[in-house]
Amino acid sequence: MSEHEANADVSWRGKLLLSENTLFGMGNPLLDISAVVDKDFLDKFGLKPNDQILAEEKHKPLFEEIAKKSKVEYHAGGSTQNSVKIAQWMIQKPHKVATFFGCIGTDGFGEILKKKAEEANVDAHYYEQNEEPTGTCAACITGDNRSLVANLAAANCYKKEKHLDLDSNWELVKKAKVYYIAGFFLTVSPESILQVAQHASDKDKIFCLNLSAPFISQFFKEQLMKVMPYVDILFGNETMEQMDDIAEIAKKTQELPKVNTKRQRVVVFTQGKDDTVATVGGKVTAFPVMDIDQNDIVDTNGAGDAFVGGFLSALVKEQGLEECIRAGHYAANVIIRRVGCTFPEKPEFQ
């Protein structure tokens, strides 16, 4: 970053007043339900202590049962919703800088989800339908382990024509300057993603996508490649042995065709405790993460979502890449010290 850019960066800080709905997210809203359980509970549902699975028929009763535990905690979850929630927490004020779209059921869990989104000061507009219950993710905690069981249910039912295409909702899309969607949503409504991505590209706004999980690029490659020409910032979390591989992948990804040529595609890969790697121009740069004592790490599950949330909070303030990554590293560092994707009342990020 040149001195001129660095100075410009500082002048933004504290002066740029964000308006509501500047950041738009769309994805699978899940109600995270976490509780401490015992080995019998895990055995009853055939769960490993540390795992992430999609719910099968035999797991259906688990969700009602875990909700009856004495110290059950509820949080608004799902990858994209977590990221916009963290971006809003980093921004603090004004409230509702972040907008979120997704599908829920007309049920008790849906009501809790709405309440939780409101508490997080996110402007959530859910498509509500009564065919499927609200999506849930049960975190069954035993000691330091947590076994995650996700039941997408309603989250799978998002319909472009029933929600995104409504004038009042599309107005919210138009208000945004930065868009973020996790790759998981490619399995639900690729046509919705495409419509938002095309809008961002046409209006020279910033569209960000996350590769999310290996199965997305393996099994939903066609949907992914349709959206790729509109992607300005691509996030991924890769555990690769050599920088060369990442550099190669990042470079190849960056060179894929792009509709809006005014912005060069930026690729950002996080690698857990190893350096975050980003491409700028033809160059690949490594950014070390913040130090943390292994004993302070409680739960790394929300780290990727938190990184993106922090990154987006700086991006909407029009800060440079280095500053966006620094904010991402800070948010991830806070989240991994706590259970679930939760945070203290205020960030201490300078």
XYZ file of C-alpha atoms in Angstrom:
350
model
C 0.000 0.000 0.000
C 1.403 3.400 -0.966
C 1.660 6.216 1.547
C -1.058 8.050 -0.348
C -3.400 5.056 -0.027
C -2.523 4.634 3.630
C -3.423 8.269 4.296
C -6.631 7.957 2.336
C -7.389 4.924 4.464
C -7.026 6.856 7.695
C -9.191 9.709 6.470
C -12.027 7.232 5.925
C -11.848 6.012 9.472
C -14.376 7.664 11.702
C -15.651 9.910 8.915
C -17.506 7.549 6.662
C -21.036 7.347 7.978
C -22.574 4.123 6.800
C -26.227 3.977 5.889
C -28.649 1.131 6.554
C -28.650 -1.853 4.171
C -25.167 -1.139 2.742
C -24.182 -4.793 3.154
C -26.397 -7.507 1.686
C -26.205 -11.201 2.574
C -28.335 -14.110 1.417
C -28.077 -17.721 2.544
C -29.313 -20.585 4.701
C -30.604 -19.306 8.047
C -30.256 -21.958 10.735
C -31.101 -21.710 14.378
C -28.069 -22.955 16.312
C -29.159 -24.921 19.355
C -26.321 -25.827 21.679
C -26.392 -27.781 24.902
C -24.131 -29.967 26.986
C -25.123 -33.600 26.543
C -23.769 -36.916 27.823
C -22.333 -39.952 26.059
C -25.713 -41.720 26.227
C -27.266 -38.914 24.202
C -24.554 -39.228 21.519
C -24.925 -43.017 21.462
C -28.704 -42.818 21.224
C -28.405 -40.856 17.951
C -25.255 -42.586 16.719
C -23.093 -39.427 16.894
C -19.320 -39.088 17.126
C -18.141 -36.609 19.793
C -16.517 -34.353 17.170
C -18.235 -34.223 13.802
C -20.340 -32.255 11.317
C -23.145 -34.092 9.568
C -26.433 -33.430 7.799
C -29.408 -34.809 9.690
C -30.979 -38.062 8.534
C -34.424 -39.357 9.444
C -33.100 -40.972 12.666
C -31.841 -37.585 13.904
C -35.172 -35.758 13.611
C -36.236 -36.270 17.279
C -32.811 -35.026 18.425
C -33.727 -31.370 17.824
C -36.773 -31.372 20.103
C -34.865 -33.359 22.714
C -31.823 -31.076 22.853
C -34.141 -28.070 23.181
C -35.420 -29.561 26.472
C -31.953 -29.578 28.088
C -31.609 -27.316 31.124
C -28.932 -24.956 29.808
C -29.818 -24.740 26.144
C -28.540 -21.752 24.132
C -30.024 -20.383 20.917
C -28.145 -18.306 18.346
C -28.977 -17.114 14.858
C -26.712 -19.220 12.677
C -25.921 -20.470 9.207
C -22.735 -19.427 7.451
C -23.809 -16.222 5.657
C -26.010 -15.052 8.507
C -23.077 -15.534 10.915
C -20.822 -13.414 8.692
C -23.254 -10.495 8.300
C -24.023 -10.660 12.030
C -20.308 -10.336 12.834
C -19.873 -7.543 10.287
C -22.717 -5.659 12.019
C -21.122 -6.298 15.450
C -17.782 -4.903 14.204
C -19.541 -1.831 12.748
C -21.768 -1.350 15.856
C -23.597 1.763 14.615
C -25.712 2.516 12.746
C -27.801 -0.592 13.283
C -29.061 -2.516 10.250
C -26.098 -1.785 7.994
C -26.406 -5.510 7.259
C -29.416 -6.986 5.452
C -30.074 -10.728 5.333
C -32.419 -12.837 3.162
C -33.172 -16.519 3.659
C -36.035 -18.953 4.230
C -37.537 -20.061 7.557
C -40.665 -21.890 8.728
C -43.714 -20.445 10.470
C -42.889 -22.048 13.802
C -41.422 -21.463 17.251
C -37.826 -21.841 16.075
C -38.530 -19.328 13.296
C -39.781 -16.821 15.881
C -36.599 -17.308 17.941
C -34.504 -16.774 14.787
C -36.291 -13.502 14.032
C -35.771 -12.328 17.606
C -32.066 -13.272 17.534
C -31.467 -11.452 14.241
C -33.143 -8.373 15.714
C -30.955 -8.573 18.828
C -27.891 -8.685 16.539
C -29.179 -5.489 14.835
C -29.311 -7.232 11.455
C -32.143 -6.254 9.092
C -33.368 -9.785 8.369
C -36.164 -10.304 5.846
C -37.069 -13.968 5.827
C -39.214 -15.774 3.304
C -41.628 -17.613 5.597
C -43.348 -20.800 4.441
C -45.199 -23.557 6.287
C -44.209 -26.669 4.331
C -40.886 -27.198 6.113
C -39.815 -26.285 9.660
C -37.091 -23.704 10.319
C -33.613 -25.074 9.663
C -31.616 -25.973 12.737
C -28.104 -26.953 13.665
C -27.717 -28.849 16.907
C -24.372 -28.559 18.677
C -24.115 -31.473 21.094
C -21.337 -30.560 23.494
C -19.359 -33.073 25.551
C -16.288 -31.587 27.256
C -14.247 -29.799 24.578
C -15.976 -31.652 21.749
C -19.008 -30.645 19.788
C -20.947 -32.793 17.383
C -22.870 -30.728 14.833
C -26.044 -31.988 13.192
C -27.607 -29.705 10.582
C -31.163 -30.014 9.334
C -31.543 -27.505 6.461
C -35.320 -28.025 6.191
C -36.855 -24.607 5.400
C -33.498 -23.108 4.410
C -33.719 -25.333 1.311
C -37.045 -23.771 0.288
C -35.985 -20.253 -0.698
C -37.849 -19.132 -3.821
C -36.640 -16.245 -5.969
C -40.082 -15.414 -7.365
C -41.723 -15.536 -3.926
C -39.193 -13.330 -2.157
C -36.228 -11.803 -4.004
C -38.431 -10.593 -6.883
C -40.862 -8.692 -4.646
C -40.377 -4.954 -5.202
C -39.865 -4.127 -1.516
C -37.143 -6.780 -1.238
C -35.420 -5.933 -4.504
C -35.259 -2.282 -3.312
C -33.131 -3.519 -0.390
C -30.845 -5.339 -2.834
C -30.457 -2.117 -4.834
C -29.559 -0.125 -1.689
C -26.503 -2.286 -0.970
C -22.933 -1.577 -2.092
C -21.357 -4.853 -0.985
C -22.889 -8.318 -1.451
C -21.869 -11.555 0.239
C -23.175 -15.086 -0.284
C -21.659 -18.329 1.020
C -21.284 -21.148 -1.516
C -23.697 -23.305 0.512
C -26.568 -21.300 -1.024
C -25.611 -22.586 -4.492
C -27.325 -25.825 -3.456
C -30.573 -23.925 -2.757
C -31.172 -21.071 -5.198
C -28.423 -20.485 -7.787
C -30.852 -18.332 -9.808
C -31.188 -15.910 -6.851
C -27.404 -15.679 -6.528
C -27.060 -15.020 -10.242
C -29.620 -12.223 -10.202
C -27.896 -10.443 -7.290
C -24.435 -11.001 -8.792
C -25.496 -9.594 -12.161
C -26.983 -6.521 -10.487
C -23.736 -5.897 -8.572
C -21.688 -6.287 -11.739
C -23.956 -3.977 -13.804
C -23.780 -1.243 -11.161
C -20.031 -1.644 -10.457
C -20.678 -2.772 -6.867
C -18.744 -5.464 -5.011
C -19.957 -9.074 -5.105
C -18.271 -11.595 -2.783
C -18.669 -15.359 -2.780
C -17.285 -18.047 -0.494
C -16.292 -21.507 -1.766
C -17.510 -22.702 1.667
C -16.835 -26.450 1.524
C -15.126 -28.925 -0.826
C -18.444 -30.521 -1.822
C -19.580 -27.237 -3.382
C -16.854 -27.111 -6.020
C -17.063 -30.898 -6.466
C -20.796 -31.381 -6.888
C -22.085 -27.903 -7.727
C -19.356 -26.887 -10.126
C -21.737 -25.921 -12.906
C -23.689 -23.518 -10.662
C -20.424 -22.131 -9.277
C -18.932 -21.474 -12.719
C -22.070 -19.617 -13.821
C -21.654 -17.154 -10.939
C -17.852 -16.867 -11.139
C -17.739 -14.219 -13.926
C -19.488 -11.820 -11.509
C -17.322 -12.512 -8.450
C -15.120 -9.598 -7.326
C -13.856 -11.167 -4.109
C -13.657 -14.928 -3.674
C -13.094 -16.424 -0.219
C -11.900 -19.938 0.440
C -10.375 -21.840 3.318
C -7.787 -24.220 2.070
C -5.324 -26.256 4.033
C -2.581 -26.618 1.492
C 0.937 -27.689 2.158
C 2.685 -25.269 -0.107
C 2.297 -21.650 -0.896
C 2.942 -22.541 -4.551
C -0.269 -24.527 -4.737
C -2.310 -21.717 -3.252
C -0.592 -19.161 -5.425
C -1.341 -21.308 -8.455
C -4.985 -21.853 -7.540
C -5.467 -18.215 -6.616
C -3.876 -17.087 -9.858
C -5.968 -19.490 -11.958
C -9.117 -18.403 -10.165
C -8.228 -14.793 -10.699
C -7.693 -15.361 -14.400
C -11.151 -16.871 -14.948
C -13.353 -14.661 -17.172
C -14.883 -11.630 -15.468
C -17.766 -9.471 -16.674
C -16.951 -6.237 -14.842
C -13.383 -5.507 -15.937
C -13.207 -2.269 -13.894
C -12.447 -4.368 -10.818
C -9.807 -7.052 -10.786
C -10.864 -10.197 -8.950
C -9.326 -10.611 -5.497
C -8.911 -14.124 -4.060
C -8.552 -14.562 -0.285
C -7.705 -17.959 1.243
C -7.607 -18.500 4.996
C -5.632 -21.466 6.344
C -6.529 -21.762 10.008
C -3.501 -20.823 12.098
C -1.307 -20.421 9.004
C -1.024 -17.224 6.996
C -3.997 -15.862 5.105
C -3.112 -15.602 1.436
C -4.518 -13.015 -0.967
C -3.953 -12.113 -4.596
C -3.606 -8.541 -5.706
C -2.881 -8.070 -9.346
C -0.694 -11.003 -10.356
C 0.945 -11.087 -6.936
C 0.202 -13.410 -4.036
C 0.754 -11.940 -0.573
C 0.732 -13.700 2.809
C -0.768 -12.057 5.904
C 0.084 -13.689 9.259
C -2.836 -14.305 11.633
C -2.882 -12.965 15.218
C -1.073 -15.039 17.825
C -3.188 -17.002 20.257
C -2.327 -19.417 23.042
C -3.650 -22.897 22.146
C -5.256 -23.077 25.618
C -7.408 -20.048 24.807
C -8.981 -21.723 21.791
C -12.444 -22.954 22.716
C -14.109 -23.590 19.366
C -12.723 -22.971 15.879
C -15.995 -23.780 14.152
C -17.070 -20.178 13.441
C -13.594 -18.881 12.571
C -14.094 -18.801 8.797
C -17.460 -17.039 9.019
C -16.003 -14.591 11.539
C -13.041 -13.786 9.303
C -15.387 -12.922 6.451
C -17.579 -10.836 8.789
C -14.610 -8.790 9.967
C -13.363 -8.409 6.388
C -16.768 -7.180 5.202
C -17.032 -4.659 8.049
C -13.889 -2.921 6.743
C -14.868 -3.387 3.089
C -18.149 -1.483 3.487
C -16.084 1.380 4.947
C -14.123 1.319 1.686
C -10.871 0.351 3.394
C -7.954 -1.323 1.604
C -7.322 -5.063 1.382
C -4.722 -5.098 4.159
C -7.114 -3.381 6.570
C -9.967 -5.742 5.578
C -7.773 -8.768 6.331
C -6.649 -7.259 9.653
C -10.308 -6.804 10.667
C -11.015 -10.387 9.575
C -8.157 -11.754 11.650
C -9.344 -9.786 14.689
C -12.924 -11.087 14.437
C -11.776 -14.705 14.012
C -9.443 -14.321 17.001
C -12.380 -13.211 19.197
C -14.780 -15.922 18.018
C -12.454 -18.915 18.557
C -12.199 -18.065 22.268
C -15.929 -18.699 22.711
C -18.457 -21.485 22.142
C -20.424 -21.120 18.904
C -20.403 -18.019 16.753
C -20.869 -15.580 19.650
C -19.116 -12.387 20.669
C -18.746 -9.925 23.554
C -20.891 -6.775 23.644
C -18.395 -4.613 21.770
C -15.275 -5.182 19.677
C -11.939 -3.738 20.835
C -10.651 -3.262 17.321
C -8.633 -0.148 16.572
